[in-house]
């Protein structure tokens, strides 16, 4: 599906994808419907095909479910909502997961769990991180 879509990209989308492939860090912004999520999916596929372990994350679980369905059979790609990612990585690293799931836990403790987990188990890190709808994720 994604391979066929690439031929329909606009010139600006093709240029953006090329820049993203070459950059070590980049940010894409634009209005709704301009193709930011499509670029995220295409970039994840391209990086994974280069043998990189790719994490594609977002804040919204419904969006994460959609992204995962599109990349379901793509090796080397993990798709997870931010909070599911914190739970998954924290559990894999043996970090205690806080209870009382409320906004304080979601916004403050879960990012700490993720940081602790990646310090304790660096093998859980990814080669490439792609964040879709990053405006919903707090800076920390």
PDB file of C-alpha atoms in Angstrom:
ATOM      1  CA  UNK A   1       0.000   0.000   0.000  1.00  0.00           C
ATOM      2  CA  UNK A   2       2.622   2.573   1.021  1.00  0.00           C
ATOM      3  CA  UNK A   3       4.927   1.810  -1.890  1.00  0.00           C
ATOM      4  CA  UNK A   4       2.159   2.660  -4.354  1.00  0.00           C
ATOM      5  CA  UNK A   5       1.262   5.906  -2.593  1.00  0.00           C
ATOM      6  CA  UNK A   6       4.703   7.418  -3.010  1.00  0.00           C
ATOM      7  CA  UNK A   7       4.148   8.082  -6.701  1.00  0.00           C
ATOM      8  CA  UNK A   8       1.167  10.301  -5.809  1.00  0.00           C
ATOM      9  CA  UNK A   9       3.059  12.612  -3.450  1.00  0.00           C
ATOM     10  CA  UNK A  10       3.174  16.284  -4.270  1.00  0.00           C
ATOM     11  CA  UNK A  11       6.509  17.881  -5.113  1.00  0.00           C
ATOM     12  CA  UNK A  12       6.618  19.460  -1.635  1.00  0.00           C
ATOM     13  CA  UNK A  13       5.876  16.106   0.024  1.00  0.00           C
ATOM     14  CA  UNK A  14       8.621  14.383  -2.005  1.00  0.00           C
ATOM     15  CA  UNK A  15      11.087  17.108  -1.055  1.00  0.00           C
ATOM     16  CA  UNK A  16      10.076  16.854   2.601  1.00  0.00           C
ATOM     17  CA  UNK A  17      10.493  13.072   2.581  1.00  0.00           C
ATOM     18  CA  UNK A  18      13.970  13.432   1.082  1.00  0.00           C
ATOM     19  CA  UNK A  19      14.941  15.967   3.739  1.00  0.00           C
ATOM     20  CA  UNK A  20      13.574  13.729   6.503  1.00  0.00           C
ATOM     21  CA  UNK A  21      15.519  10.725   5.229  1.00  0.00           C
ATOM     22  CA  UNK A  22      18.770  12.677   5.291  1.00  0.00           C
ATOM     23  CA  UNK A  23      18.258  14.519   8.586  1.00  0.00           C
ATOM     24  CA  UNK A  24      19.225  13.266  12.027  1.00  0.00           C
ATOM     25  CA  UNK A  25      16.563  15.506  13.596  1.00  0.00           C
ATOM     26  CA  UNK A  26      13.687  17.268  11.862  1.00  0.00           C
ATOM     27  CA  UNK A  27      10.251  18.693  12.503  1.00  0.00           C
ATOM     28  CA  UNK A  28       7.387  18.847  10.036  1.00  0.00           C
ATOM     29  CA  UNK A  29       4.469  21.177  10.574  1.00  0.00           C
ATOM     30  CA  UNK A  30       1.453  21.931   8.474  1.00  0.00           C
ATOM     31  CA  UNK A  31      -2.299  22.209   8.459  1.00  0.00           C
ATOM     32  CA  UNK A  32      -4.573  19.198   8.791  1.00  0.00           C
ATOM     33  CA  UNK A  33      -4.662  17.094   5.651  1.00  0.00           C
ATOM     34  CA  UNK A  34      -1.271  18.163   4.279  1.00  0.00           C
ATOM     35  CA  UNK A  35       0.224  14.673   4.567  1.00  0.00           C
ATOM     36  CA  UNK A  36       2.273  14.806   7.773  1.00  0.00           C
ATOM     37  CA  UNK A  37       1.037  11.398   8.937  1.00  0.00           C
ATOM     38  CA  UNK A  38       1.605   9.937   5.476  1.00  0.00           C
ATOM     39  CA  UNK A  39       5.195  11.220   5.558  1.00  0.00           C
ATOM     40  CA  UNK A  40       5.642   9.650   9.005  1.00  0.00           C
ATOM     41  CA  UNK A  41       4.441   6.279   7.679  1.00  0.00           C
ATOM     42  CA  UNK A  42       6.620   6.464   4.566  1.00  0.00           C
ATOM     43  CA  UNK A  43       9.670   7.492   6.580  1.00  0.00           C
ATOM     44  CA  UNK A  44       9.139   4.657   9.061  1.00  0.00           C
ATOM     45  CA  UNK A  45       8.950   2.149   6.207  1.00  0.00           C
ATOM     46  CA  UNK A  46      12.045   3.518   4.451  1.00  0.00           C
ATOM     47  CA  UNK A  47      14.168   3.545   7.617  1.00  0.00           C
ATOM     48  CA  UNK A  48      13.018   0.043   8.543  1.00  0.00           C
ATOM     49  CA  UNK A  49      13.938  -1.198   5.075  1.00  0.00           C
ATOM     50  CA  UNK A  50      17.455   0.146   5.728  1.00  0.00           C
ATOM     51  CA  UNK A  51      17.618  -2.206   8.714  1.00  0.00           C
ATOM     52  CA  UNK A  52      17.005   0.418  11.392  1.00  0.00           C
ATOM     53  CA  UNK A  53      14.836  -0.309  14.427  1.00  0.00           C
ATOM     54  CA  UNK A  54      12.104   2.321  14.139  1.00  0.00           C
ATOM     55  CA  UNK A  55       9.657   3.551  16.742  1.00  0.00           C
ATOM     56  CA  UNK A  56       6.594   5.420  15.484  1.00  0.00           C
ATOM     57  CA  UNK A  57       4.671   6.941  18.368  1.00  0.00           C
ATOM     58  CA  UNK A  58       1.883   9.421  18.955  1.00  0.00           C
ATOM     59  CA  UNK A  59      -0.237  10.554  21.867  1.00  0.00           C
ATOM     60  CA  UNK A  60      -3.593   9.285  20.659  1.00  0.00           C
ATOM     61  CA  UNK A  61      -4.290   5.556  20.998  1.00  0.00           C
ATOM     62  CA  UNK A  62      -6.771   5.519  18.099  1.00  0.00           C
ATOM     63  CA  UNK A  63      -4.162   7.073  15.808  1.00  0.00           C
ATOM     64  CA  UNK A  64      -1.574   4.557  17.047  1.00  0.00           C
ATOM     65  CA  UNK A  65      -3.967   1.711  16.205  1.00  0.00           C
ATOM     66  CA  UNK A  66      -4.403   3.097  12.681  1.00  0.00           C
ATOM     67  CA  UNK A  67      -0.644   3.569  12.156  1.00  0.00           C
ATOM     68  CA  UNK A  68      -0.026   0.058  13.404  1.00  0.00           C
ATOM     69  CA  UNK A  69      -2.614  -1.381  10.998  1.00  0.00           C
ATOM     70  CA  UNK A  70      -0.880   0.304   8.054  1.00  0.00           C
ATOM     71  CA  UNK A  71       2.577  -0.928   9.117  1.00  0.00           C
ATOM     72  CA  UNK A  72       1.400  -4.306  10.442  1.00  0.00           C
ATOM     73  CA  UNK A  73       3.673  -6.457   8.291  1.00  0.00           C
ATOM     74  CA  UNK A  74       6.653  -4.084   8.214  1.00  0.00           C
ATOM     75  CA  UNK A  75       9.637  -5.632  10.007  1.00  0.00           C
ATOM     76  CA  UNK A  76      11.755  -3.415  12.296  1.00  0.00           C
ATOM     77  CA  UNK A  77       8.882  -1.014  13.086  1.00  0.00           C
ATOM     78  CA  UNK A  78       7.180  -0.671  16.451  1.00  0.00           C
ATOM     79  CA  UNK A  79       4.075   1.484  16.690  1.00  0.00           C
ATOM     80  CA  UNK A  80       2.697   2.514  20.068  1.00  0.00           C
ATOM     81  CA  UNK A  81       0.859   5.378  21.670  1.00  0.00           C
ATOM     82  CA  UNK A  82       3.098   7.294  24.062  1.00  0.00           C
ATOM     83  CA  UNK A  83       1.550   5.838  27.212  1.00  0.00           C
ATOM     84  CA  UNK A  84       1.528   2.285  25.818  1.00  0.00           C
ATOM     85  CA  UNK A  85       5.188   2.812  24.934  1.00  0.00           C
ATOM     86  CA  UNK A  86       5.990   3.879  28.507  1.00  0.00           C
ATOM     87  CA  UNK A  87       4.198   0.805  29.864  1.00  0.00           C
ATOM     88  CA  UNK A  88       5.813  -1.578  27.378  1.00  0.00           C
ATOM     89  CA  UNK A  89       9.376  -0.293  27.776  1.00  0.00           C
ATOM     90  CA  UNK A  90       9.013   0.098  31.550  1.00  0.00           C
ATOM     91  CA  UNK A  91       7.731  -3.448  31.947  1.00  0.00           C
ATOM     92  CA  UNK A  92      10.453  -4.849  29.659  1.00  0.00           C
ATOM     93  CA  UNK A  93      13.126  -3.117  31.756  1.00  0.00           C
ATOM     94  CA  UNK A  94      11.610  -4.274  35.039  1.00  0.00           C
ATOM     95  CA  UNK A  95      10.683  -0.764  36.171  1.00  0.00           C
ATOM     96  CA  UNK A  96       7.803  -0.434  38.624  1.00  0.00           C
ATOM     97  CA  UNK A  97       4.730   0.938  36.871  1.00  0.00           C
ATOM     98  CA  UNK A  98       2.789   3.478  38.964  1.00  0.00           C
ATOM     99  CA  UNK A  99      -0.859   2.902  39.796  1.00  0.00           C
ATOM    100  CA  UNK A 100      -3.584   5.482  40.203  1.00  0.00           C
ATOM    101  CA  UNK A 101      -3.710   6.289  36.532  1.00  0.00           C
ATOM    102  CA  UNK A 102      -4.644   9.937  36.453  1.00  0.00           C
ATOM    103  CA  UNK A 103      -3.286  13.035  34.713  1.00  0.00           C
ATOM    104  CA  UNK A 104      -0.425  13.427  37.189  1.00  0.00           C
ATOM    105  CA  UNK A 105       0.712   9.863  36.569  1.00  0.00           C
ATOM    106  CA  UNK A 106       0.202  10.112  32.778  1.00  0.00           C
ATOM    107  CA  UNK A 107       1.994  13.452  32.409  1.00  0.00           C
ATOM    108  CA  UNK A 108       4.761  13.145  34.994  1.00  0.00           C
ATOM    109  CA  UNK A 109       5.373   9.617  36.192  1.00  0.00           C
ATOM    110  CA  UNK A 110       5.092   7.792  32.850  1.00  0.00           C
ATOM    111  CA  UNK A 111       7.832   9.874  31.183  1.00  0.00           C
ATOM    112  CA  UNK A 112       9.997   9.132  34.240  1.00  0.00           C
ATOM    113  CA  UNK A 113       9.298   5.409  33.810  1.00  0.00           C
ATOM    114  CA  UNK A 114      10.416   5.644  30.197  1.00  0.00           C
ATOM    115  CA  UNK A 115      13.627   7.480  31.119  1.00  0.00           C
ATOM    116  CA  UNK A 116      14.433   5.027  33.925  1.00  0.00           C
ATOM    117  CA  UNK A 117      13.757   2.063  31.665  1.00  0.00           C
ATOM    118  CA  UNK A 118      16.013   3.289  28.862  1.00  0.00           C
ATOM    119  CA  UNK A 119      18.799   4.007  31.351  1.00  0.00           C
ATOM    120  CA  UNK A 120      18.433   0.545  32.886  1.00  0.00           C
ATOM    121  CA  UNK A 121      18.107  -1.297  29.563  1.00  0.00           C
ATOM    122  CA  UNK A 122      19.795   0.593  26.689  1.00  0.00           C
ATOM    123  CA  UNK A 123      19.096  -2.377  24.406  1.00  0.00           C
ATOM    124  CA  UNK A 124      15.458  -1.247  24.358  1.00  0.00           C
ATOM    125  CA  UNK A 125      16.383   1.932  22.479  1.00  0.00           C
ATOM    126  CA  UNK A 126      15.520   2.457  18.831  1.00  0.00           C
ATOM    127  CA  UNK A 127      17.650   3.679  15.946  1.00  0.00           C
ATOM    128  CA  UNK A 128      14.966   6.082  14.764  1.00  0.00           C
ATOM    129  CA  UNK A 129      12.123   7.841  16.550  1.00  0.00           C
ATOM    130  CA  UNK A 130       9.184   9.299  14.634  1.00  0.00           C
ATOM    131  CA  UNK A 131       6.520  11.197  16.566  1.00  0.00           C
ATOM    132  CA  UNK A 132       3.220  11.974  14.887  1.00  0.00           C
ATOM    133  CA  UNK A 133       0.982  14.661  16.383  1.00  0.00           C
ATOM    134  CA  UNK A 134       3.828  15.712  18.681  1.00  0.00           C
ATOM    135  CA  UNK A 135       1.951  18.826  19.754  1.00  0.00           C
ATOM    136  CA  UNK A 136      -0.116  16.613  22.080  1.00  0.00           C
ATOM    137  CA  UNK A 137       2.925  15.275  23.927  1.00  0.00           C
ATOM    138  CA  UNK A 138       4.275  17.435  26.721  1.00  0.00           C
ATOM    139  CA  UNK A 139       7.852  18.700  26.206  1.00  0.00           C
ATOM    140  CA  UNK A 140       9.313  16.453  28.894  1.00  0.00           C
TER     141      UNK A 140
END
